[in-house]
Amino acid sequence: MPVIHLVDDDPDVTDACQFLLETLGYSVTVWNDSEKFIQNAALHQEGVVLLDMRMPKLDGRQVHQHLREQQSTLAVIFLSGHGDIPMAVEQVKLGAVDFLQKPIDSQLLAKTLKQAQSQTTKATEGYLIQQRYDTLTPREKDICGYVLQGLINREIAEAACVSVRTVEVHRSRVMEKMAVRNLAELMGTMQAINALNE
């Protein structure tokens, strides 16, 4: 289960939310300073951020913008007071899962957290796949492209002007680096990368 990052400058709010979240079975990390959250939180791991809209130093919009710029895999749920709803809606349009109005309804929170968990899981998987792809050398990427076109080793060797043995070595490295066992898994992985880059 992903960790929940609770980012709110009001200790009374974080204490109450932490109690509620832990009652629901979640592991919670409390951040009463948004700058410390940005500096210290693992932004590319599975997790959900419950983010207050109004805070000193960096407000919720600035934190969300930073997460987007860093291509963070954390899913964001905004916590807002009554007057913040238009701003929260704007942030949902920019990729936040939802916004919850204070005081927080526990049933709505549980439902929204499930959506956020799904989003962060997909984002983290995509991030890890992209990280693996980025470890491929230019030649391995070329060989990968030929493999995905359905070419056999001999055809790849002719197209790339290398020996069949060289193709076999590069193909093996591609499969190892991408953590796949067969062509079908490689194709699925590459489709996931293409979906991320669209």
Tab-separated table of C-alpha atoms in Angstrom:
chain	number	residue	atom	x	y	z
A	1	MET	CA	0.000	0.000	0.000
A	2	PRO	CA	1.521	3.364	-0.986
A	3	VAL	CA	2.506	5.822	1.704
A	4	ILE	CA	0.276	8.847	2.214
A	5	HIS	CA	2.086	12.189	2.384
A	6	LEU	CA	-0.012	14.638	4.360
A	7	VAL	CA	1.137	18.177	3.514
A	8	ASP	CA	-0.593	20.877	5.564
A	9	ASP	CA	0.849	23.640	7.728
A	10	ASP	CA	-1.872	23.294	10.395
A	11	PRO	CA	-0.858	20.676	13.015
A	12	ASP	CA	-4.466	20.321	14.185
A	13	VAL	CA	-5.519	19.312	10.666
A	14	THR	CA	-2.587	16.943	10.180
A	15	ASP	CA	-3.158	15.294	13.564
A	16	ALA	CA	-6.835	14.663	12.793
A	17	CYS	CA	-6.135	13.472	9.227
A	18	GLN	CA	-3.276	11.255	10.338
A	19	PHE	CA	-5.501	9.589	12.917
A	20	LEU	CA	-8.237	9.036	10.305
A	21	LEU	CA	-5.800	7.664	7.709
A	22	GLU	CA	-4.111	5.322	10.159
A	23	THR	CA	-7.548	4.100	11.254
A	24	LEU	CA	-8.160	3.250	7.582
A	25	GLY	CA	-4.898	1.244	7.580
A	26	TYR	CA	-2.594	3.659	5.764
A	27	SER	CA	1.012	4.513	6.516
A	28	VAL	CA	1.223	8.296	6.861
A	29	THR	CA	4.086	10.771	6.685
A	30	VAL	CA	3.195	14.254	7.930
A	31	TRP	CA	4.786	17.353	6.429
A	32	ASN	CA	3.896	20.669	8.096
A	33	ASP	CA	6.313	22.478	5.772
A	34	SER	CA	5.768	22.225	2.014
A	35	GLU	CA	9.397	23.076	1.207
A	36	LYS	CA	10.645	20.218	3.382
A	37	PHE	CA	8.222	17.889	1.606
A	38	ILE	CA	9.614	18.859	-1.804
A	39	GLN	CA	13.208	18.579	-0.593
A	40	ASN	CA	12.888	15.274	1.257
A	41	ALA	CA	10.014	13.175	-0.089
A	42	ALA	CA	10.642	10.399	-2.617
A	43	LEU	CA	8.880	11.917	-5.633
A	44	HIS	CA	9.261	8.894	-7.927
A	45	GLN	CA	7.859	6.143	-5.739
A	46	GLU	CA	4.306	4.991	-5.228
A	47	GLY	CA	2.483	7.372	-2.962
A	48	VAL	CA	-0.394	9.771	-2.525
A	49	VAL	CA	-0.129	13.412	-1.476
A	50	LEU	CA	-2.960	14.976	0.491
A	51	LEU	CA	-2.089	18.587	-0.197
A	52	ASP	CA	-3.489	21.697	1.449
A	53	MET	CA	-4.205	24.517	-0.968
A	54	ARG	CA	-3.101	27.426	1.241
A	55	MET	CA	0.251	27.254	3.018
A	56	PRO	CA	3.102	29.667	3.743
A	57	LYS	CA	6.257	29.515	1.619
A	58	LEU	CA	4.988	27.189	-1.136
A	59	ASP	CA	1.232	26.868	-1.513
A	60	GLY	CA	-0.520	23.789	-2.866
A	61	ARG	CA	-0.508	25.040	-6.455
A	62	GLN	CA	3.240	25.630	-6.373
A	63	VAL	CA	3.885	22.205	-4.852
A	64	HIS	CA	1.676	20.560	-7.492
A	65	GLN	CA	3.480	22.469	-10.251
A	66	HIS	CA	6.827	21.278	-8.871
A	67	LEU	CA	5.590	17.670	-8.808
A	68	ARG	CA	4.458	17.960	-12.438
A	69	GLU	CA	7.772	19.517	-13.511
A	70	GLN	CA	9.652	16.679	-11.805
A	71	GLN	CA	7.324	14.141	-13.458
A	72	SER	CA	6.561	12.786	-10.013
A	73	THR	CA	4.653	9.525	-9.751
A	74	LEU	CA	2.839	10.700	-6.626
A	75	ALA	CA	-0.916	11.107	-6.999
A	76	VAL	CA	-2.251	14.390	-5.606
A	77	ILE	CA	-5.495	14.982	-3.733
A	78	PHE	CA	-6.135	18.578	-2.715
A	79	LEU	CA	-7.599	19.537	0.629
A	80	SER	CA	-9.406	22.834	0.452
A	81	GLY	CA	-11.475	25.229	2.451
A	82	HIS	CA	-14.706	26.595	1.002
A	83	GLY	CA	-13.099	29.568	-0.759
A	84	ASP	CA	-10.453	27.432	-2.467
A	85	ILE	CA	-12.782	25.327	-4.600
A	86	PRO	CA	-12.188	27.177	-7.926
A	87	MET	CA	-8.429	26.815	-7.450
A	88	ALA	CA	-8.789	23.132	-6.559
A	89	VAL	CA	-10.888	22.490	-9.677
A	90	GLU	CA	-8.149	24.128	-11.741
A	91	GLN	CA	-5.595	21.753	-10.189
A	92	VAL	CA	-7.758	18.715	-10.965
A	93	LYS	CA	-7.703	19.820	-14.609
A	94	LEU	CA	-3.902	19.853	-14.310
A	95	GLY	CA	-3.747	16.234	-13.145
A	96	ALA	CA	-4.734	16.099	-9.480
A	97	VAL	CA	-6.977	13.139	-8.649
A	98	ASP	CA	-9.609	15.193	-6.834
A	99	PHE	CA	-10.157	17.766	-4.151
A	100	LEU	CA	-11.776	17.222	-0.797
A	101	GLN	CA	-13.356	19.976	1.190
A	102	LYS	CA	-12.461	20.385	4.860
A	103	PRO	CA	-13.668	18.927	7.166
A	104	ILE	CA	-12.925	15.677	5.364
A	105	ASP	CA	-15.609	13.010	4.961
A	106	SER	CA	-13.996	9.633	5.763
A	107	GLN	CA	-16.013	7.634	3.197
A	108	LEU	CA	-15.237	10.085	0.406
A	109	LEU	CA	-11.590	10.081	1.453
A	110	ALA	CA	-11.405	6.270	1.304
A	111	LYS	CA	-12.986	6.239	-2.175
A	112	THR	CA	-10.697	8.985	-3.466
A	113	LEU	CA	-7.612	7.276	-2.037
A	114	LYS	CA	-8.444	4.126	-4.031
A	115	GLN	CA	-8.510	6.200	-7.230
A	116	ALA	CA	-5.240	7.840	-6.249
A	117	GLN	CA	-3.616	4.471	-5.519
A	118	SER	CA	-4.517	3.268	-8.987
A	119	GLN	CA	-3.074	6.427	-10.541
A	120	THR	CA	0.197	6.293	-8.594
A	121	THR	CA	0.660	2.579	-9.336
A	122	LYS	CA	0.308	3.171	-13.086
A	123	ALA	CA	2.559	6.229	-12.975
A	124	THR	CA	5.247	4.397	-11.014
A	125	GLU	CA	5.186	1.402	-13.354
A	126	GLY	CA	5.500	3.738	-16.330
A	127	TYR	CA	8.343	5.638	-14.697
A	128	LEU	CA	10.268	2.428	-13.993
A	129	ILE	CA	9.762	1.185	-17.558
A	130	GLN	CA	11.042	4.503	-18.926
A	131	GLN	CA	14.052	4.313	-16.598
A	132	ARG	CA	14.878	0.840	-17.932
A	133	TYR	CA	14.479	1.998	-21.545
A	134	ASP	CA	16.797	4.937	-20.899
A	135	THR	CA	19.582	2.480	-19.946
A	136	LEU	CA	19.619	1.053	-23.483
A	137	THR	CA	22.471	2.144	-25.718
A	138	PRO	CA	21.615	3.741	-29.082
A	139	ARG	CA	22.492	0.449	-30.831
A	140	GLU	CA	20.285	-1.529	-28.417
A	141	LYS	CA	17.421	0.881	-29.097
A	142	ASP	CA	17.895	0.325	-32.832
A	143	ILE	CA	17.879	-3.456	-32.388
A	144	CYS	CA	14.808	-3.160	-30.160
A	145	GLY	CA	13.035	-1.242	-32.929
A	146	TYR	CA	13.841	-3.941	-35.469
A	147	VAL	CA	12.690	-6.677	-33.082
A	148	LEU	CA	9.396	-4.850	-32.581
A	149	GLN	CA	8.954	-4.719	-36.361
A	150	GLY	CA	8.981	-8.514	-36.304
A	151	LEU	CA	12.316	-8.965	-38.052
A	152	ILE	CA	14.333	-12.095	-37.356
A	153	ASN	CA	18.003	-11.881	-36.339
A	154	ARG	CA	19.347	-12.387	-39.873
A	155	GLU	CA	17.115	-9.590	-41.225
A	156	ILE	CA	18.131	-7.301	-38.373
A	157	ALA	CA	21.813	-8.020	-39.056
A	158	GLU	CA	21.382	-7.043	-42.706
A	159	ALA	CA	19.434	-3.880	-41.867
A	160	ALA	CA	21.892	-2.793	-39.149
A	161	CYS	CA	25.013	-3.866	-41.067
A	162	VAL	CA	26.262	-6.074	-38.230
A	163	SER	CA	26.755	-9.789	-37.701
A	164	VAL	CA	23.982	-12.110	-36.562
A	165	ARG	CA	26.000	-12.780	-33.389
A	166	THR	CA	26.090	-9.039	-32.627
A	167	VAL	CA	22.314	-8.896	-33.049
A	168	GLU	CA	21.907	-11.851	-30.686
A	169	VAL	CA	24.069	-10.151	-28.037
A	170	HIS	CA	22.228	-6.822	-28.311
A	171	ARG	CA	18.844	-8.512	-28.368
A	172	SER	CA	19.742	-10.425	-25.211
A	173	ARG	CA	20.852	-7.201	-23.499
A	174	VAL	CA	17.618	-5.452	-24.504
A	175	MET	CA	15.545	-8.259	-23.006
A	176	GLU	CA	17.627	-8.240	-19.819
A	177	LYS	CA	17.623	-4.454	-19.356
A	178	MET	CA	13.904	-4.182	-20.078
A	179	ALA	CA	13.247	-7.075	-17.632
A	180	VAL	CA	11.166	-9.042	-20.130
A	181	ARG	CA	11.265	-12.723	-21.031
A	182	ASN	CA	9.804	-12.743	-24.517
A	183	LEU	CA	8.722	-10.647	-27.484
A	184	ALA	CA	5.140	-10.295	-26.246
A	185	GLU	CA	6.322	-8.782	-22.947
A	186	LEU	CA	8.708	-6.470	-24.803
A	187	MET	CA	5.887	-5.279	-27.048
A	188	GLY	CA	3.650	-4.623	-24.032
A	189	THR	CA	6.422	-2.707	-22.308
A	190	MET	CA	7.125	-0.584	-25.375
A	191	GLN	CA	3.417	0.177	-25.782
A	192	ALA	CA	3.421	1.439	-22.194
A	193	ILE	CA	6.347	3.751	-23.003
A	194	ASN	CA	4.574	5.058	-26.101
A	195	ALA	CA	1.426	5.731	-24.057
A	196	LEU	CA	3.483	7.709	-21.524
A	197	ASN	CA	5.040	9.860	-24.216
A	198	GLU	CA	1.768	10.746	-25.945
